Amino acid sequence: MKNLLFLLSLWVSCLEVHAQSYAELTQKAFDALERDSLADAEKYLLQALKVDPAHVQNSLLFSNLGLIQQRQGKLHEALESYNLALNITPKMVPILLNRAALYLELGKNDLARIDYSMVLDIEPKNLEALLMRAYAYSNLNDYKSAQSDYERLLTFSPMNYKGRLGLALSLKQLGMKQEALNELTAMIASKTMEDDKVMTDEKLSVVFSTRANIEIEQEQIDLAIFDLGEAIRLDPGQTENYLVRGQLYLMQKKKELARKDFETAVSYGVPSSMVHDLLKSTK
């Protein structure tokens, strides 16, 4: 009897799903998204796909399903959804970009590179694809290809912040440290980004700290200390800058200044155990 009741319940449930149209289920999914109910949105999209597996809009539904699954941390399910979407519309740029981003999240940098390359075959001036392919190349330690993509990006968007910073980092990795310093110095001098927007203090701070790191490698300690000071002034909450500057002060035997930086880092949340030995060195 229990088995019979279970089968009856399952049959009724199936009838309820099929009684709802593809459009109704899709609308329910988007209503659930507006409520930020990802689990319900996923459920309704799966039901819609089951009701009409051959619907012309299923590529879009699979793509949205992938995004929802990705937001829930269901990365492998999301990848399957993107794959199914691209089986229907293999040259849909937004879906290729979504899958590429997911590949990066999964650490599959070469597959991400392939998807970004496919996008660029379709849209040669797609800035997101250029920027992120360069990032994928960097993760693959192919800094020459990364440099090429960043430079190509900057021909279309000369003041692109991420592009300029990425180029500087690529040049550094290629051993072209003076060229990297020149790029960072130009960024600091202009203080502008794409669309003539003024660089935020937080972003400018990153440029100063990046320049400082190269100056340390060049043994230009006084310049590095100055740049770290600017980075701290612009964005005081970045604790790494205090730790690095404190160690530079130690190299210069400026123990009082070093201790102050280490203590400030602790006040911003760095575990005291991490700086215990450094603090001992300031005594």
mmCIF file of C-alpha atoms in Angstrom:
data_model
loop_
_atom_site.group_PDB
_atom_site.id
_atom_site.type_symbol
_atom_site.label_atom_id
_atom_site.label_comp_id
_atom_site.label_asym_id
_atom_site.label_seq_id
_atom_site.Cartn_x
_atom_site.Cartn_y
_atom_site.Cartn_z
ATOM 1 C CA MET A 1 0.000 0.000 0.000
ATOM 2 C CA LYS A 2 2.816 2.405 0.878
ATOM 3 C CA ASN A 3 4.454 1.762 -2.500
ATOM 4 C CA LEU A 4 1.130 2.391 -4.233
ATOM 5 C CA LEU A 5 0.656 5.666 -2.362
ATOM 6 C CA PHE A 6 4.200 6.729 -3.276
ATOM 7 C CA LEU A 7 3.632 6.023 -6.976
ATOM 8 C CA LEU A 8 0.293 7.849 -6.874
ATOM 9 C CA SER A 9 1.946 10.850 -5.244
ATOM 10 C CA LEU A 10 4.716 10.839 -7.874
ATOM 11 C CA TRP A 11 2.126 10.626 -10.684
ATOM 12 C CA VAL A 12 0.163 13.574 -9.244
ATOM 13 C CA SER A 13 3.380 15.577 -8.939
ATOM 14 C CA CYS A 14 4.197 14.914 -12.602
ATOM 15 C CA LEU A 15 0.715 15.996 -13.615
ATOM 16 C CA GLU A 16 1.150 19.264 -11.698
ATOM 17 C CA VAL A 17 4.431 20.008 -13.477
ATOM 18 C CA HIS A 18 3.016 19.337 -16.916
ATOM 19 C CA ALA A 19 -0.097 21.331 -16.103
ATOM 20 C CA GLN A 20 2.107 24.397 -15.887
ATOM 21 C CA SER A 21 3.280 25.814 -19.169
ATOM 22 C CA TYR A 22 6.860 26.525 -20.181
ATOM 23 C CA ALA A 23 6.150 30.265 -19.967
ATOM 24 C CA GLU A 24 4.596 29.975 -16.508
ATOM 25 C CA LEU A 25 7.536 28.027 -15.131
ATOM 26 C CA THR A 26 9.999 30.444 -16.674
ATOM 27 C CA GLN A 27 8.159 33.376 -15.118
ATOM 28 C CA LYS A 28 8.173 31.631 -11.754
ATOM 29 C CA ALA A 29 11.932 31.208 -12.071
ATOM 30 C CA PHE A 30 12.464 34.908 -12.680
ATOM 31 C CA ASP A 31 10.057 35.809 -9.876
ATOM 32 C CA ALA A 32 12.122 33.587 -7.583
ATOM 33 C CA LEU A 33 15.283 35.384 -8.703
ATOM 34 C CA GLU A 34 13.737 38.713 -7.754
ATOM 35 C CA ARG A 35 13.151 37.248 -4.282
ATOM 36 C CA ASP A 36 16.773 36.058 -4.346
ATOM 37 C CA SER A 37 15.545 32.483 -3.968
ATOM 38 C CA LEU A 38 18.169 30.723 -6.059
ATOM 39 C CA ALA A 39 17.046 27.203 -5.179
ATOM 40 C CA ASP A 40 13.480 27.894 -6.341
ATOM 41 C CA ALA A 41 14.700 29.599 -9.508
ATOM 42 C CA GLU A 42 16.844 26.582 -10.324
ATOM 43 C CA LYS A 43 13.915 24.223 -9.667
ATOM 44 C CA TYR A 44 11.534 26.105 -11.958
ATOM 45 C CA LEU A 45 14.061 26.376 -14.784
ATOM 46 C CA LEU A 46 14.720 22.644 -14.609
ATOM 47 C CA GLN A 47 10.974 22.002 -14.740
ATOM 48 C CA ALA A 48 10.560 24.326 -17.735
ATOM 49 C CA LEU A 49 13.337 22.526 -19.600
ATOM 50 C CA LYS A 50 11.679 19.209 -18.834
ATOM 51 C CA VAL A 51 8.276 20.421 -20.052
ATOM 52 C CA ASP A 52 9.647 21.525 -23.438
ATOM 53 C CA PRO A 53 13.135 20.109 -24.143
ATOM 54 C CA ALA A 54 13.118 21.450 -27.710
ATOM 55 C CA HIS A 55 11.979 25.016 -27.012
ATOM 56 C CA VAL A 56 13.787 27.663 -29.038
ATOM 57 C CA GLN A 57 14.687 29.628 -25.902
ATOM 58 C CA ASN A 58 16.320 26.735 -24.059
ATOM 59 C CA SER A 59 19.800 28.078 -24.727
ATOM 60 C CA LEU A 60 18.899 31.156 -22.673
ATOM 61 C CA LEU A 61 17.344 29.011 -19.944
ATOM 62 C CA PHE A 62 20.418 26.785 -19.720
ATOM 63 C CA SER A 63 22.604 29.892 -19.540
ATOM 64 C CA ASN A 64 20.547 31.385 -16.716
ATOM 65 C CA LEU A 65 20.482 28.027 -14.983
ATOM 66 C CA GLY A 66 24.279 27.967 -15.146
ATOM 67 C CA LEU A 67 24.519 31.415 -13.577
ATOM 68 C CA ILE A 68 22.155 30.412 -10.772
ATOM 69 C CA GLN A 69 24.068 27.199 -10.109
ATOM 70 C CA GLN A 70 27.365 29.079 -10.149
ATOM 71 C CA ARG A 71 26.064 31.545 -7.566
ATOM 72 C CA GLN A 72 25.098 28.578 -5.385
ATOM 73 C CA GLY A 73 28.577 27.107 -5.649
ATOM 74 C CA LYS A 74 27.392 24.224 -7.848
ATOM 75 C CA LEU A 75 30.262 24.755 -10.242
ATOM 76 C CA HIS A 76 30.240 21.436 -12.083
ATOM 77 C CA GLU A 77 26.466 21.577 -12.564
ATOM 78 C CA ALA A 78 26.871 25.133 -13.860
ATOM 79 C CA LEU A 79 29.501 23.976 -16.341
ATOM 80 C CA GLU A 80 27.155 21.299 -17.648
ATOM 81 C CA SER A 81 24.408 23.899 -18.073
ATOM 82 C CA TYR A 82 26.709 26.245 -20.014
ATOM 83 C CA ASN A 83 27.818 23.332 -22.187
ATOM 84 C CA LEU A 84 24.204 22.497 -23.005
ATOM 85 C CA ALA A 85 23.477 26.141 -23.794
ATOM 86 C CA LEU A 86 26.446 26.310 -26.157
ATOM 87 C CA ASN A 87 25.426 23.052 -27.819
ATOM 88 C CA ILE A 88 22.330 24.958 -28.961
ATOM 89 C CA THR A 89 23.987 28.335 -29.711
ATOM 90 C CA PRO A 90 27.747 27.714 -29.997
ATOM 91 C CA LYS A 91 28.650 31.307 -30.892
ATOM 92 C CA MET A 92 26.650 33.126 -28.219
ATOM 93 C CA VAL A 93 29.201 35.543 -26.775
ATOM 94 C CA PRO A 94 27.626 36.137 -23.321
ATOM 95 C CA ILE A 95 27.463 32.389 -22.673
ATOM 96 C CA LEU A 96 31.047 31.864 -23.829
ATOM 97 C CA LEU A 97 32.133 34.625 -21.456
ATOM 98 C CA ASN A 98 30.211 33.032 -18.589
ATOM 99 C CA ARG A 99 31.730 29.613 -19.243
ATOM 100 C CA ALA A 100 35.213 31.106 -19.545
ATOM 101 C CA ALA A 101 34.811 32.865 -16.188
ATOM 102 C CA LEU A 102 33.685 29.583 -14.654
ATOM 103 C CA TYR A 103 36.712 27.794 -16.117
ATOM 104 C CA LEU A 104 38.911 30.396 -14.396
ATOM 105 C CA GLU A 105 37.085 29.774 -11.132
ATOM 106 C CA LEU A 106 37.715 26.049 -11.558
ATOM 107 C CA GLY A 107 41.400 26.686 -12.253
ATOM 108 C CA LYS A 108 41.081 25.509 -15.873
ATOM 109 C CA ASN A 109 42.988 28.434 -17.337
ATOM 110 C CA ASP A 110 43.712 26.891 -20.737
ATOM 111 C CA LEU A 111 40.037 26.088 -21.344
ATOM 112 C CA ALA A 112 39.185 29.649 -20.310
ATOM 113 C CA ARG A 113 41.762 30.912 -22.790
ATOM 114 C CA ILE A 114 40.123 28.888 -25.562
ATOM 115 C CA ASP A 115 36.668 30.325 -24.807
ATOM 116 C CA TYR A 116 38.000 33.893 -24.693
ATOM 117 C CA SER A 117 39.743 33.259 -28.014
ATOM 118 C CA MET A 118 36.448 32.090 -29.508
ATOM 119 C CA VAL A 119 34.819 35.323 -28.320
ATOM 120 C CA LEU A 120 37.602 37.363 -29.902
ATOM 121 C CA ASP A 121 37.158 35.503 -33.182
ATOM 122 C CA ILE A 122 33.560 36.734 -33.135
ATOM 123 C CA GLU A 123 34.148 40.160 -31.565
ATOM 124 C CA PRO A 124 37.809 41.202 -31.983
ATOM 125 C CA LYS A 125 37.340 44.304 -29.822
ATOM 126 C CA ASN A 126 35.650 42.614 -26.879
ATOM 127 C CA LEU A 127 37.453 44.231 -23.943
ATOM 128 C CA GLU A 128 36.347 41.689 -21.341
ATOM 129 C CA ALA A 129 37.646 38.805 -23.439
ATOM 130 C CA LEU A 130 40.985 40.537 -24.037
ATOM 131 C CA LEU A 131 41.422 41.444 -20.392
ATOM 132 C CA MET A 132 40.506 38.028 -19.066
ATOM 133 C CA ARG A 133 42.452 36.087 -21.694
ATOM 134 C CA ALA A 134 45.501 38.096 -20.648
ATOM 135 C CA TYR A 135 44.739 37.096 -17.051
ATOM 136 C CA ALA A 136 44.462 33.444 -18.096
ATOM 137 C CA TYR A 137 47.789 33.690 -19.923
ATOM 138 C CA SER A 138 49.363 35.137 -16.760
ATOM 139 C CA ASN A 139 48.020 32.208 -14.735
ATOM 140 C CA LEU A 140 49.636 29.932 -17.317
ATOM 141 C CA ASN A 141 52.939 31.852 -16.899
ATOM 142 C CA ASP A 142 52.739 32.922 -20.544
ATOM 143 C CA TYR A 143 53.551 36.549 -19.806
ATOM 144 C CA LYS A 144 54.521 37.390 -23.378
ATOM 145 C CA SER A 145 51.046 36.494 -24.628
ATOM 146 C CA ALA A 146 49.541 38.356 -21.669
ATOM 147 C CA GLN A 147 51.576 41.428 -22.596
ATOM 148 C CA SER A 148 50.336 41.196 -26.179
ATOM 149 C CA ASP A 149 46.681 41.038 -25.081
ATOM 150 C CA TYR A 150 47.066 43.930 -22.639
ATOM 151 C CA GLU A 151 48.707 46.056 -25.324
ATOM 152 C CA ARG A 152 45.949 45.180 -27.791
ATOM 153 C CA LEU A 153 43.340 46.065 -25.182
ATOM 154 C CA LEU A 154 44.969 49.441 -24.602
ATOM 155 C CA THR A 155 44.762 50.303 -28.308
ATOM 156 C CA PHE A 156 40.971 50.189 -27.891
ATOM 157 C CA SER A 157 40.815 51.567 -24.334
ATOM 158 C CA PRO A 158 44.052 53.497 -23.658
ATOM 159 C CA MET A 159 43.229 54.434 -20.050
ATOM 160 C CA ASN A 160 41.856 51.055 -19.006
ATOM 161 C CA TYR A 161 42.956 50.642 -15.387
ATOM 162 C CA LYS A 162 43.121 46.856 -15.268
ATOM 163 C CA GLY A 163 44.759 46.739 -18.677
ATOM 164 C CA ARG A 164 47.511 49.181 -17.716
ATOM 165 C CA LEU A 165 48.125 47.537 -14.362
ATOM 166 C CA GLY A 166 48.137 44.098 -15.968
ATOM 167 C CA LEU A 167 50.610 45.274 -18.599
ATOM 168 C CA ALA A 168 52.948 46.597 -15.908
ATOM 169 C CA LEU A 169 52.804 43.288 -14.033
ATOM 170 C CA SER A 170 53.451 41.332 -17.240
ATOM 171 C CA LEU A 171 56.453 43.523 -18.058
ATOM 172 C CA LYS A 172 57.769 42.931 -14.552
ATOM 173 C CA GLN A 173 57.454 39.160 -14.948
ATOM 174 C CA LEU A 174 59.300 39.382 -18.267
ATOM 175 C CA GLY A 175 62.196 41.133 -16.545
ATOM 176 C CA MET A 176 61.372 44.499 -18.105
ATOM 177 C CA LYS A 177 61.251 46.226 -14.742
ATOM 178 C CA GLN A 178 62.093 49.736 -15.902
ATOM 179 C CA GLU A 179 59.342 49.569 -18.524
ATOM 180 C CA ALA A 180 56.953 48.370 -15.824
ATOM 181 C CA LEU A 181 57.963 51.260 -13.569
ATOM 182 C CA ASN A 182 57.422 53.685 -16.440
ATOM 183 C CA GLU A 183 53.897 52.391 -17.003
ATOM 184 C CA LEU A 184 53.020 52.665 -13.306
ATOM 185 C CA THR A 185 54.520 56.145 -13.094
ATOM 186 C CA ALA A 186 52.424 57.223 -16.070
ATOM 187 C CA MET A 187 49.316 55.887 -14.338
ATOM 188 C CA ILE A 188 50.124 57.866 -11.193
ATOM 189 C CA ALA A 189 50.775 61.008 -13.204
ATOM 190 C CA SER A 190 47.511 60.831 -15.127
ATOM 191 C CA LYS A 191 45.307 59.591 -12.249
ATOM 192 C CA THR A 192 42.627 58.887 -14.852
ATOM 193 C CA MET A 193 40.921 55.756 -16.086
ATOM 194 C CA GLU A 194 38.625 54.897 -18.969
ATOM 195 C CA ASP A 195 35.925 57.452 -19.804
ATOM 196 C CA ASP A 196 38.107 60.127 -18.156
ATOM 197 C CA LYS A 197 37.084 58.953 -14.686
ATOM 198 C CA VAL A 198 39.378 59.971 -11.862
ATOM 199 C CA MET A 199 41.139 56.993 -10.328
ATOM 200 C CA THR A 200 39.744 56.165 -6.887
ATOM 201 C CA ASP A 201 42.066 56.377 -3.888
ATOM 202 C CA GLU A 202 41.875 52.599 -3.493
ATOM 203 C CA LYS A 203 42.964 51.966 -7.071
ATOM 204 C CA LEU A 204 45.698 54.586 -6.955
ATOM 205 C CA SER A 205 46.937 52.965 -3.741
ATOM 206 C CA VAL A 206 47.332 49.660 -5.587
ATOM 207 C CA VAL A 207 49.430 51.379 -8.259
ATOM 208 C CA PHE A 208 51.728 52.894 -5.617
ATOM 209 C CA SER A 209 52.157 49.581 -3.775
ATOM 210 C CA THR A 210 52.802 47.749 -7.065
ATOM 211 C CA ARG A 211 55.489 50.288 -7.965
ATOM 212 C CA ALA A 212 56.968 49.913 -4.490
ATOM 213 C CA ASN A 213 57.295 46.148 -4.917
ATOM 214 C CA ILE A 214 59.287 46.615 -8.117
ATOM 215 C CA GLU A 215 61.437 49.271 -6.465
ATOM 216 C CA ILE A 216 62.229 46.797 -3.685
ATOM 217 C CA GLU A 217 63.430 44.306 -6.293
ATOM 218 C CA GLN A 218 65.554 47.110 -7.762
ATOM 219 C CA GLU A 219 66.918 47.803 -4.251
ATOM 220 C CA GLN A 220 65.498 51.326 -4.359
ATOM 221 C CA ILE A 221 64.451 51.164 -0.720
ATOM 222 C CA ASP A 222 63.861 54.883 -0.063
ATOM 223 C CA LEU A 223 61.624 55.144 -3.128
ATOM 224 C CA ALA A 224 59.732 52.027 -2.060
ATOM 225 C CA ILE A 225 59.175 53.438 1.435
ATOM 226 C CA PHE A 226 57.830 56.655 -0.067
ATOM 227 C CA ASP A 227 55.454 54.783 -2.383
ATOM 228 C CA LEU A 228 54.215 52.541 0.410
ATOM 229 C CA GLY A 229 53.561 55.674 2.455
ATOM 230 C CA GLU A 230 51.420 57.042 -0.375
ATOM 231 C CA ALA A 231 49.609 53.717 -0.689
ATOM 232 C CA ILE A 232 48.863 53.762 3.043
ATOM 233 C CA ARG A 233 47.709 57.378 2.955
ATOM 234 C CA LEU A 234 45.280 56.608 0.142
ATOM 235 C CA ASP A 235 43.970 53.317 1.564
ATOM 236 C CA PRO A 236 44.930 52.843 5.227
ATOM 237 C CA GLY A 237 43.195 49.494 5.575
ATOM 238 C CA GLN A 238 45.592 47.525 3.352
ATOM 239 C CA THR A 239 47.645 45.791 6.035
ATOM 240 C CA GLU A 240 50.205 44.272 3.679
ATOM 241 C CA ASN A 241 51.668 47.727 3.070
ATOM 242 C CA TYR A 242 52.410 48.222 6.776
ATOM 243 C CA LEU A 243 54.113 44.837 6.993
ATOM 244 C CA VAL A 244 56.296 45.470 3.952
ATOM 245 C CA ARG A 245 57.230 48.998 4.968
ATOM 246 C CA GLY A 246 57.969 47.829 8.508
ATOM 247 C CA GLN A 247 60.452 45.285 7.177
ATOM 248 C CA LEU A 248 62.095 47.948 5.027
ATOM 249 C CA TYR A 249 62.456 50.148 8.109
ATOM 250 C CA LEU A 250 64.093 47.226 9.888
ATOM 251 C CA MET A 251 66.599 46.939 7.045
ATOM 252 C CA GLN A 252 67.422 50.594 7.671
ATOM 253 C CA LYS A 253 67.713 50.030 11.441
ATOM 254 C CA LYS A 254 64.712 52.316 12.034
ATOM 255 C CA LYS A 255 63.226 50.082 14.702
ATOM 256 C CA GLU A 256 60.787 52.586 16.166
ATOM 257 C CA LEU A 257 59.163 53.232 12.784
ATOM 258 C CA ALA A 258 59.129 49.510 12.058
ATOM 259 C CA ARG A 259 57.408 48.703 15.359
ATOM 260 C CA LYS A 260 54.778 51.341 14.710
ATOM 261 C CA ASP A 261 53.962 49.786 11.319
ATOM 262 C CA PHE A 262 53.724 46.258 12.735
ATOM 263 C CA GLU A 263 51.501 47.421 15.584
ATOM 264 C CA THR A 264 49.279 49.287 13.142
ATOM 265 C CA ALA A 265 48.930 46.134 11.056
ATOM 266 C CA VAL A 266 47.807 44.261 14.179
ATOM 267 C CA SER A 267 45.298 47.015 14.960
ATOM 268 C CA TYR A 268 43.793 46.440 11.493
ATOM 269 C CA GLY A 269 43.311 42.752 12.157
ATOM 270 C CA VAL A 270 46.579 41.000 11.342
ATOM 271 C CA PRO A 271 47.027 38.175 13.921
ATOM 272 C CA SER A 272 49.689 39.168 16.435
ATOM 273 C CA SER A 273 51.246 35.716 16.015
ATOM 274 C CA MET A 274 52.119 36.640 12.430
ATOM 275 C CA VAL A 275 54.189 39.636 13.482
ATOM 276 C CA HIS A 276 55.507 38.311 16.816
ATOM 277 C CA ASP A 277 59.041 37.716 15.524
ATOM 278 C CA LEU A 278 59.039 40.991 13.596
ATOM 279 C CA LEU A 279 58.050 42.898 16.726
ATOM 280 C CA LYS A 280 60.830 41.156 18.671
ATOM 281 C CA SER A 281 63.281 42.420 16.053
ATOM 282 C CA THR A 282 62.310 46.032 16.839
ATOM 283 C CA LYS A 283 63.511 45.824 20.457
#
